[in-house]
Coordinates of C-alpha atoms in Angstrom, one line a residue:
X297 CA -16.4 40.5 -98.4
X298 CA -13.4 41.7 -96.0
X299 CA -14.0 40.8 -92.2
X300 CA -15.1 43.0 -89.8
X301 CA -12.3 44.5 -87.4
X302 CA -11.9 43.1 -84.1
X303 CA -13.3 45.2 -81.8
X304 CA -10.5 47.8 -79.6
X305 CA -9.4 46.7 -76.6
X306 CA -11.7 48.0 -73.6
X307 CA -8.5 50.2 -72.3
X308 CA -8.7 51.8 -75.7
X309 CA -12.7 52.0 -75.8
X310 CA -12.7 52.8 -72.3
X311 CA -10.3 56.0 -72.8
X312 CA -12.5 56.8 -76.0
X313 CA -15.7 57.7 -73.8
X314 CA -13.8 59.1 -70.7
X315 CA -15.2 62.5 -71.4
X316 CA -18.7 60.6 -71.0
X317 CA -18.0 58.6 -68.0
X318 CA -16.4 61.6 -66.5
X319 CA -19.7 63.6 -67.4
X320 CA -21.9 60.9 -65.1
X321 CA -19.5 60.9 -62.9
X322 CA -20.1 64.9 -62.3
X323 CA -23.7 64.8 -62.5
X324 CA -24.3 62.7 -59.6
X325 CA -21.7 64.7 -57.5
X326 CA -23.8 67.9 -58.6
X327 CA -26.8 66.0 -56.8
X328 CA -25.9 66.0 -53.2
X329 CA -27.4 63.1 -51.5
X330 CA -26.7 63.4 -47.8
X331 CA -27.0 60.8 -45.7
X332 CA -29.9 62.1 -43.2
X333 CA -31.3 64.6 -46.4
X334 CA -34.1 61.7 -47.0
X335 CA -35.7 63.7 -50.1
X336 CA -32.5 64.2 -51.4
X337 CA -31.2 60.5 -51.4
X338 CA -34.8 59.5 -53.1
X339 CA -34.3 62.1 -55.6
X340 CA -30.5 61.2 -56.2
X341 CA -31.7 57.3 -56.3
X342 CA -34.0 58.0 -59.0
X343 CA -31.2 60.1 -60.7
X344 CA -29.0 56.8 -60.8
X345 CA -31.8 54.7 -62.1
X346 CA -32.3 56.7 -64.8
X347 CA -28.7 57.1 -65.9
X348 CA -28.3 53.2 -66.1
X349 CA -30.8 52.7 -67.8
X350 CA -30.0 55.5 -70.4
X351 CA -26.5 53.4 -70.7
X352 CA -27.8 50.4 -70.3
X353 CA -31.5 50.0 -71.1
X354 CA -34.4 49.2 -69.0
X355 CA -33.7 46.0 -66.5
X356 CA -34.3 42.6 -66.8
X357 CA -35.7 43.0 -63.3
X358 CA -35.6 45.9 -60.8
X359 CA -37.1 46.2 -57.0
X360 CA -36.9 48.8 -54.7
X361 CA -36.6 47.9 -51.1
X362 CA -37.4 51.0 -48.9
X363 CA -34.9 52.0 -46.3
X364 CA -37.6 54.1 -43.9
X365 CA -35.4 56.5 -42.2
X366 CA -32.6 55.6 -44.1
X367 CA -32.0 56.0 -48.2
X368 CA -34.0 53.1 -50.2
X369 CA -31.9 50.0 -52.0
X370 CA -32.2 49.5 -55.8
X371 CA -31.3 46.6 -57.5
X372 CA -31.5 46.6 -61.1
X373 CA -30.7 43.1 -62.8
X374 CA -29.4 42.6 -66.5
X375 CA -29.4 39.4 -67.9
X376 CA -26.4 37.8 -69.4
X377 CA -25.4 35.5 -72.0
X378 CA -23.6 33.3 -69.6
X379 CA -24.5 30.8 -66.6
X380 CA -22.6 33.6 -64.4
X381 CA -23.7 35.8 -61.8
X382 CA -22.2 38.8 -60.9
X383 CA -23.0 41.4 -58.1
X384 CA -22.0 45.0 -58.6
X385 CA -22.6 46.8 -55.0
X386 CA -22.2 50.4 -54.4
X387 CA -23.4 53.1 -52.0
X388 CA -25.1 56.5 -53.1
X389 CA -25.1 58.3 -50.2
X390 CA -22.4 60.8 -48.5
X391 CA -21.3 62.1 -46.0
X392 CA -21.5 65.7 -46.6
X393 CA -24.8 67.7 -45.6
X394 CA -26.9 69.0 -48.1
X395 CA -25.2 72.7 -49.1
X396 CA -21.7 71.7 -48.8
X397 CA -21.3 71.6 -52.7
X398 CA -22.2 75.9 -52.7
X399 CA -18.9 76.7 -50.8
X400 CA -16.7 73.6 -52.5
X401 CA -13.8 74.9 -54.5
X402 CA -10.7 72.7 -55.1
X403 CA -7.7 73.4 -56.9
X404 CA -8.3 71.6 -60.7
X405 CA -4.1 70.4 -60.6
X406 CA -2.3 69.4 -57.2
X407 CA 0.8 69.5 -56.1
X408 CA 1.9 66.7 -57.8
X409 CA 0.7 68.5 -60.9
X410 CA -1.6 66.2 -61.7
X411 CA -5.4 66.8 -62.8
X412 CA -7.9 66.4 -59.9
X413 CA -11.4 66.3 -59.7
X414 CA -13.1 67.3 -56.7
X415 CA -16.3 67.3 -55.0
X416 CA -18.2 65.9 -52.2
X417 CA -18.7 62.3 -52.6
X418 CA -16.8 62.2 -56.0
X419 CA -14.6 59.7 -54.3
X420 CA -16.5 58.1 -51.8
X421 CA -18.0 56.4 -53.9
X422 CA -19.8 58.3 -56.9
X423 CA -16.9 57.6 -59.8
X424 CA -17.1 54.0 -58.9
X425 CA -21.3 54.2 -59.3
X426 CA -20.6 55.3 -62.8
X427 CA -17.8 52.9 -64.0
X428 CA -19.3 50.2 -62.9
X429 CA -22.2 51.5 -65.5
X430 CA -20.2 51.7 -67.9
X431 CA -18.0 48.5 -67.6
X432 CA -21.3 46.3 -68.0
X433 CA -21.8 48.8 -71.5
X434 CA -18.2 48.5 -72.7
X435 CA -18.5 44.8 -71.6
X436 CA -21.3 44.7 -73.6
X437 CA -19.7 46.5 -76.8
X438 CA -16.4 43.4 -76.4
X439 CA -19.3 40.9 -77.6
X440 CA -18.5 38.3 -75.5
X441 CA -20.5 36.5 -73.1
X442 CA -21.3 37.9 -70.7
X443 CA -23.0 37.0 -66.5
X444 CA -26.1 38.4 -65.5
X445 CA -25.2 41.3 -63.5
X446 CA -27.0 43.2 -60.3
X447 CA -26.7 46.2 -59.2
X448 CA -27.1 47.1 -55.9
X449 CA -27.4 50.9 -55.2
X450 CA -27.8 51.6 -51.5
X451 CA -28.7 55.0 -49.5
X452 CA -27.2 53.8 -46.4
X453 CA -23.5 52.7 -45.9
X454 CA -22.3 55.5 -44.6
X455 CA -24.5 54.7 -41.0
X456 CA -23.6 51.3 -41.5
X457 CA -26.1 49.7 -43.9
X458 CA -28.8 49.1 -41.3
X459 CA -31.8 48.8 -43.8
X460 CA -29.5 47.7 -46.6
X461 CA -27.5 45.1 -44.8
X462 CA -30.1 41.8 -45.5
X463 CA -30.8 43.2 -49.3
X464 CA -27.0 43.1 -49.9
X465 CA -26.5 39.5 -48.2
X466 CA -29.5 37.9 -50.5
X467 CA -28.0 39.1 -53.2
X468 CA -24.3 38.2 -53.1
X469 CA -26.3 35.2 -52.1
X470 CA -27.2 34.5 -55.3
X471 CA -24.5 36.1 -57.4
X472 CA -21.1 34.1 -57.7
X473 CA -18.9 36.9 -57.3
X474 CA -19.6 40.5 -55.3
X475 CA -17.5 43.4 -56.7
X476 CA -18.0 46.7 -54.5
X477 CA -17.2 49.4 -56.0
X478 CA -15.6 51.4 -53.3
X479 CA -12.7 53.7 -54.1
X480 CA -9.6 52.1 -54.4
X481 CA -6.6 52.0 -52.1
X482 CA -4.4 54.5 -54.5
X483 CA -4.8 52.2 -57.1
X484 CA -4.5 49.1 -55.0
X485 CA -8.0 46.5 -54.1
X486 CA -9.0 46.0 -50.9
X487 CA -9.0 42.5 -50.1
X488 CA -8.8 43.0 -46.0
X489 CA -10.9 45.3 -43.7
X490 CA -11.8 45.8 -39.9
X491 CA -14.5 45.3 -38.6
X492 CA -16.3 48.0 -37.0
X493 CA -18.3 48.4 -34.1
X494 CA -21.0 51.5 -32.8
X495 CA -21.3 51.6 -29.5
X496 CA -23.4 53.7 -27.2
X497 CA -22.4 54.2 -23.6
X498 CA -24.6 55.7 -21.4
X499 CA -24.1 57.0 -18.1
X500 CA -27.1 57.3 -15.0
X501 CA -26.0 59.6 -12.3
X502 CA -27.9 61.2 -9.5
X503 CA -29.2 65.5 -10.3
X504 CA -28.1 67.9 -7.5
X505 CA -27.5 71.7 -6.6
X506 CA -23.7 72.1 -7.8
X507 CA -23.5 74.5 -5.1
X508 CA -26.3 73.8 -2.2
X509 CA -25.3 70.0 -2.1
X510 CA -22.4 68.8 -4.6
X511 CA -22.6 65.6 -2.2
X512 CA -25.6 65.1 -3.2
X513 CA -25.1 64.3 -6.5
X514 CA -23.5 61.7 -8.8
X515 CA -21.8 63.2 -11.8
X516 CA -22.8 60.8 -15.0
X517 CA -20.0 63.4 -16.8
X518 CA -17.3 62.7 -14.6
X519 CA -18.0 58.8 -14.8
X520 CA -18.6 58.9 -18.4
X521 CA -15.2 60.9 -18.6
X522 CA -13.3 58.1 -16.5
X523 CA -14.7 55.3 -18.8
X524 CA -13.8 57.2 -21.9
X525 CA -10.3 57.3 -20.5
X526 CA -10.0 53.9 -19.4
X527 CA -11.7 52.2 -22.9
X528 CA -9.1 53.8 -24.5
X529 CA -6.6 51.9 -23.0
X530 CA -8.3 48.6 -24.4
X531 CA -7.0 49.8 -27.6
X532 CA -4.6 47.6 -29.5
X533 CA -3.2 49.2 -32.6
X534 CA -0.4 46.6 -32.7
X535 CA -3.2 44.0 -33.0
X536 CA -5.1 46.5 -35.3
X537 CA -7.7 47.7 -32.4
X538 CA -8.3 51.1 -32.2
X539 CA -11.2 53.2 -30.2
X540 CA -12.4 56.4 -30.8
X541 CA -15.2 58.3 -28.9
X542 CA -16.6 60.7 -31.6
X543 CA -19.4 62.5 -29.6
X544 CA -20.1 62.9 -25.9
X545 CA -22.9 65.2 -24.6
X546 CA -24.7 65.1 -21.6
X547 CA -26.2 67.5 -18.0
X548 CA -28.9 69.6 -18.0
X549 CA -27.2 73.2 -17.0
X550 CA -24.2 74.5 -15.5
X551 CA -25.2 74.9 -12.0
X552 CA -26.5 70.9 -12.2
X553 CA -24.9 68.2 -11.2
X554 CA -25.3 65.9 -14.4
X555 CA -27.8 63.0 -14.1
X556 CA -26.9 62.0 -17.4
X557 CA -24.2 61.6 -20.6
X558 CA -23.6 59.2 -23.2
X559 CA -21.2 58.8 -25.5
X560 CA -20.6 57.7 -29.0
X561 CA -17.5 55.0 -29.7
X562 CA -16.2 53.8 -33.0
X563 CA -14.0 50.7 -32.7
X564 CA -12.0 48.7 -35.6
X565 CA -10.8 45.2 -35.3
X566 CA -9.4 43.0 -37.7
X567 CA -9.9 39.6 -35.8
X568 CA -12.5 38.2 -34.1
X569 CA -10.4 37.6 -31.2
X570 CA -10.2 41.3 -30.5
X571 CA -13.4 41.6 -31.0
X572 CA -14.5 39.1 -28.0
X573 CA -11.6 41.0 -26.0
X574 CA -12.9 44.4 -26.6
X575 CA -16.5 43.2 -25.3
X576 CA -15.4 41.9 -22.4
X577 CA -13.0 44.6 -21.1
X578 CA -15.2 47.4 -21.8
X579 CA -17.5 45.9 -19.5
X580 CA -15.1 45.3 -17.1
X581 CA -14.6 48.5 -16.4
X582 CA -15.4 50.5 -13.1
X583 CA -16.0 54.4 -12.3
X584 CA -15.1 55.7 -9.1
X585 CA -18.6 56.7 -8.1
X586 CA -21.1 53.8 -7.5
X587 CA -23.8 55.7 -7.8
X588 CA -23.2 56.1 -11.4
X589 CA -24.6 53.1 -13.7
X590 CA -22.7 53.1 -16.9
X591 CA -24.8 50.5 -19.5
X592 CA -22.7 49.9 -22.9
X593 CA -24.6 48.5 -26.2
X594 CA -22.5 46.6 -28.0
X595 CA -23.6 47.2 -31.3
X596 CA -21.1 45.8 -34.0
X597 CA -21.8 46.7 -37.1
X598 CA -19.3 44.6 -39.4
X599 CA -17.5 41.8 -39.1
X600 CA -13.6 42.0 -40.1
X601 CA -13.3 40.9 -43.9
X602 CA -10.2 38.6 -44.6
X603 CA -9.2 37.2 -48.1
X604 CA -11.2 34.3 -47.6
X605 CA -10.6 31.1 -49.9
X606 CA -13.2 31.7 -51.9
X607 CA -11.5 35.3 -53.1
X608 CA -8.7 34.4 -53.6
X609 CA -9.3 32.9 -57.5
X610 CA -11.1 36.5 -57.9
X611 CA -8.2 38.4 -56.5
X612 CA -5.9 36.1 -59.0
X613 CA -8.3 36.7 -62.0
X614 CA -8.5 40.2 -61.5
X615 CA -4.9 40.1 -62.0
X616 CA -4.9 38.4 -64.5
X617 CA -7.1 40.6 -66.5
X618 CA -5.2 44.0 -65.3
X619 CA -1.9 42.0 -67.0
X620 CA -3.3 41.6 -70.0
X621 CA -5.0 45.4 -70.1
X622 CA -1.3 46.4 -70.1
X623 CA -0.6 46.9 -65.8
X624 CA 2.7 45.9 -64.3
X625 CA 0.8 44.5 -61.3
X626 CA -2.7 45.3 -59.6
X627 CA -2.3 44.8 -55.9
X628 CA -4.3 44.6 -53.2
X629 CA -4.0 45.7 -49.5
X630 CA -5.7 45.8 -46.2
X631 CA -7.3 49.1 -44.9
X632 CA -8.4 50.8 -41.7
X633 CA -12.4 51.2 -42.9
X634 CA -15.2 49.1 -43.4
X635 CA -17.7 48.7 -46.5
X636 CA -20.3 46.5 -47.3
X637 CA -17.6 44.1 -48.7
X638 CA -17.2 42.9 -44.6
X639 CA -20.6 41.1 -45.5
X640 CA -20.0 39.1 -48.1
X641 CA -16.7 38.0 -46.6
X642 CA -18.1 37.3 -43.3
X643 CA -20.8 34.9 -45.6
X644 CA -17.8 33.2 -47.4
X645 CA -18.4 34.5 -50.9
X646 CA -16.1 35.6 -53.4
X647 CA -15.7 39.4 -52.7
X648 CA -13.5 42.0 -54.0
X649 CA -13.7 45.4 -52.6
X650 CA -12.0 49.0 -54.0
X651 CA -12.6 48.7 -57.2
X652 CA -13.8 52.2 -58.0
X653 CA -12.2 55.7 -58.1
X654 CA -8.8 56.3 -58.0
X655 CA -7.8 59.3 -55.5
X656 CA -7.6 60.3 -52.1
X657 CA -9.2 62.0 -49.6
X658 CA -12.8 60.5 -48.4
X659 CA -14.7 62.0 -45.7
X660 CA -12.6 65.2 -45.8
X661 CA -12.6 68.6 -47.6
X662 CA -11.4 68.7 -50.8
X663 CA -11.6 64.8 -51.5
X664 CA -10.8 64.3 -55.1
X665 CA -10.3 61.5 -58.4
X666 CA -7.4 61.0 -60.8
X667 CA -9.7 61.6 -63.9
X668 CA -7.3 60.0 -66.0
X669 CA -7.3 56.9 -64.0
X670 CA -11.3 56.5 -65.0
X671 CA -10.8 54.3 -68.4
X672 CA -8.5 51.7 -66.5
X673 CA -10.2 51.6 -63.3
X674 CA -13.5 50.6 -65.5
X675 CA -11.7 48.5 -68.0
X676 CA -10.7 46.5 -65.3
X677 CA -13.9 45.3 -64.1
X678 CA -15.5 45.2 -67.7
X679 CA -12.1 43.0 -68.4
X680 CA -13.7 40.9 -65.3
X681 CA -17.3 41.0 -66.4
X682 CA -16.2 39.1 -69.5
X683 CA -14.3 36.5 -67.6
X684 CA -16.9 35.4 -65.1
X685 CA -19.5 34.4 -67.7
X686 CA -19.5 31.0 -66.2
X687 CA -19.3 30.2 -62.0
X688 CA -15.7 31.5 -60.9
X689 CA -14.0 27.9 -59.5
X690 CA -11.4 28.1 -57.0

């Protein structure tokens, strides 16, 4: 009786099925799930549910936590053959209202003459949804042992994970190691990432005739333009700080002197030191008018993520792995955005972030994948899956 072949290496499986993975890949991009279109996120939710389990099977466990007037959470549990414990996290909702897919058309080759793929939220972060669904299966197919592995799907990362946010904390929680499968940084994982912050500013000023009595009145606009102004002087980029304001609306009609505006700010930090500098500079702030009340919620929404001791082995295994799936080097970087990776980090836990699609381009027209990057982008963390059968130790 001869023996029975060893089984191909997951590069070489993986690049055996790309035309699958690539055909998952496309048919939750053909589903547009929106991040206010609340039908279409359930919709799309159930849509990834049933393709895991059609490559997986049904789940050891499963719970659906809902988000109200955000997209649910799914967590779908498979259990391993291992003591490990390993937490796949990724978001299925986009940026991009519902209808944009009717008017997308992209260019099949760029510049650099290589083959795209485009479409809205192919990038951010559909591609990495479906490798990570296929790097348990190929995992699977390597017949070794394996972790128990949870996958957390949530509708809500692009407004910053507010229903999401305790769902993904109790489960990296309980996992060992959190992998998110965000897109990667060209290639690279992200192992750093600012924290962000939301803030709403408000401004109360006193209504008035703009032409009986101007003197009368207290223009909320003019004050809210002054703060705008002056916060963005508390930037820092050499530090890593940067502020935004996004959206500003506010006054009732032309002819009226505004009573009211508000403003929307986005600010990144990478330390918590800016952070506490940032709050209390913004509030030290003063408009010329007095009559103006200018009240600032301070809503941060994730903490700055650091490779944290208890990554580093991950970061160090993950290279491992890539060396022997035949890559030079896998390295990692620091990046400008936030993900649900901040979380874990900011809990302590083993977290590696960017391990999805390879491409460029989120939250813009005409974002786009490196198809023939899919097989070793979900070797990779199949080639990880079967390393963390047992606790990673640092």
């Amino acid at each position: 009786m001869t023996a029975s072949p060893a089984p191909a290496p997951l590069t070489t499986r993986a690049q055996d099925v790309t035309s699958q993975i690539v055909e998952d890949i496309l048919t939750l991009v053909r589903h547009e799930t929106g991040i206010y279109d609340l039908p279409g996120l359930a919709s799309g939710l159930d849509l990834l549910r049933g393709l895991t389990v059609q490559r997986l099977g049904l789940p050891d466990r499963e719970e659906r936590h809902p988000g109200g007037e955000c997209g649910d959470t799914l967590t779908l549990t498979y259990g391993g053959t291992g003591a490990g414990h390993v937490a796949l996290v990724g978001h299925y909702d986009t940026v991009w209202p519902t209808g944009t897919l009717a008017g997308w058309e992209q260019p099949a080759v760029g510049e650099d003459g290589r083959e795209r793929l485009s479409g809205p939220g192919i990038f951010d972060m559909k591609t990495g949804l479906a490798q990570g669904i296929w790097a348990l299966k190929l995992a699977r197919e390597g017949g070794v042992p394996l972790p128990t592995v949870t996958f957390l799907f949530n509708g809500d990362e692009e407004i910053g994970s507010l229903s999401s946010r305790p769902v993904i904390e109790e489960v990296a929680q309980k996992a060992d190691v959190t992998l998110v499968l965000e897109p990667s940084a060209h290639g690279a994982v992200k192992t750093a990432r600012k924290g962000t912050g939301i803030f709403h500013v408000t401004a109360a000023g006193v209504e008035s005739h703009a032409g009986l009595a101007p003197q009368d009145g207290a223009s909320a606009i003019t004050a809210l333009s002054e703060f705008v102004v002056a916060a963005a002087k508390v930037a820092a980029p050499d530090k890593g700080t940067t502020i935004n304001t996004g959206l500003i609306k506010g006054g009732s009609a032309i002819n009226v002197v505004a009573g009211q505006a508000t403003a929307g700010v986005d600010i990144r930090v990478s330390s918590a030191a800016e952070q506490a500098r940032v709050d209390e500079e913004l509030d030290a702030i003063r408009v010329s008018d007095p009559r103006v009340r200018i009240d600032i919620d301070h809503a941060w929404n994730r903490p700055p993520m650091t490779l944290n001791a208890a990554s580093a082995p991950l970061l160090d295994l993950a290279r491992e792995v890539a060396r022997d799936q035949g890559r030079d080097h896998l390295p990692d970087t620091a990046v400008g955005g936030a993900s649900d990776a901040n979380f874990v980090a900011a809990l302590g836990l083993p977290v590696l972030c960017g391990m999805g699609a390879v491409g460029d381009g989120a939250h813009a027209q005409g974002e786009f994948i490196y198809p023939d990057t899919v097989p070793a982008q979900t070797a990779l963390v199949a080639g990880l899956l079967g390393r963390l059968a047992e606790p990673l130790r640092g």
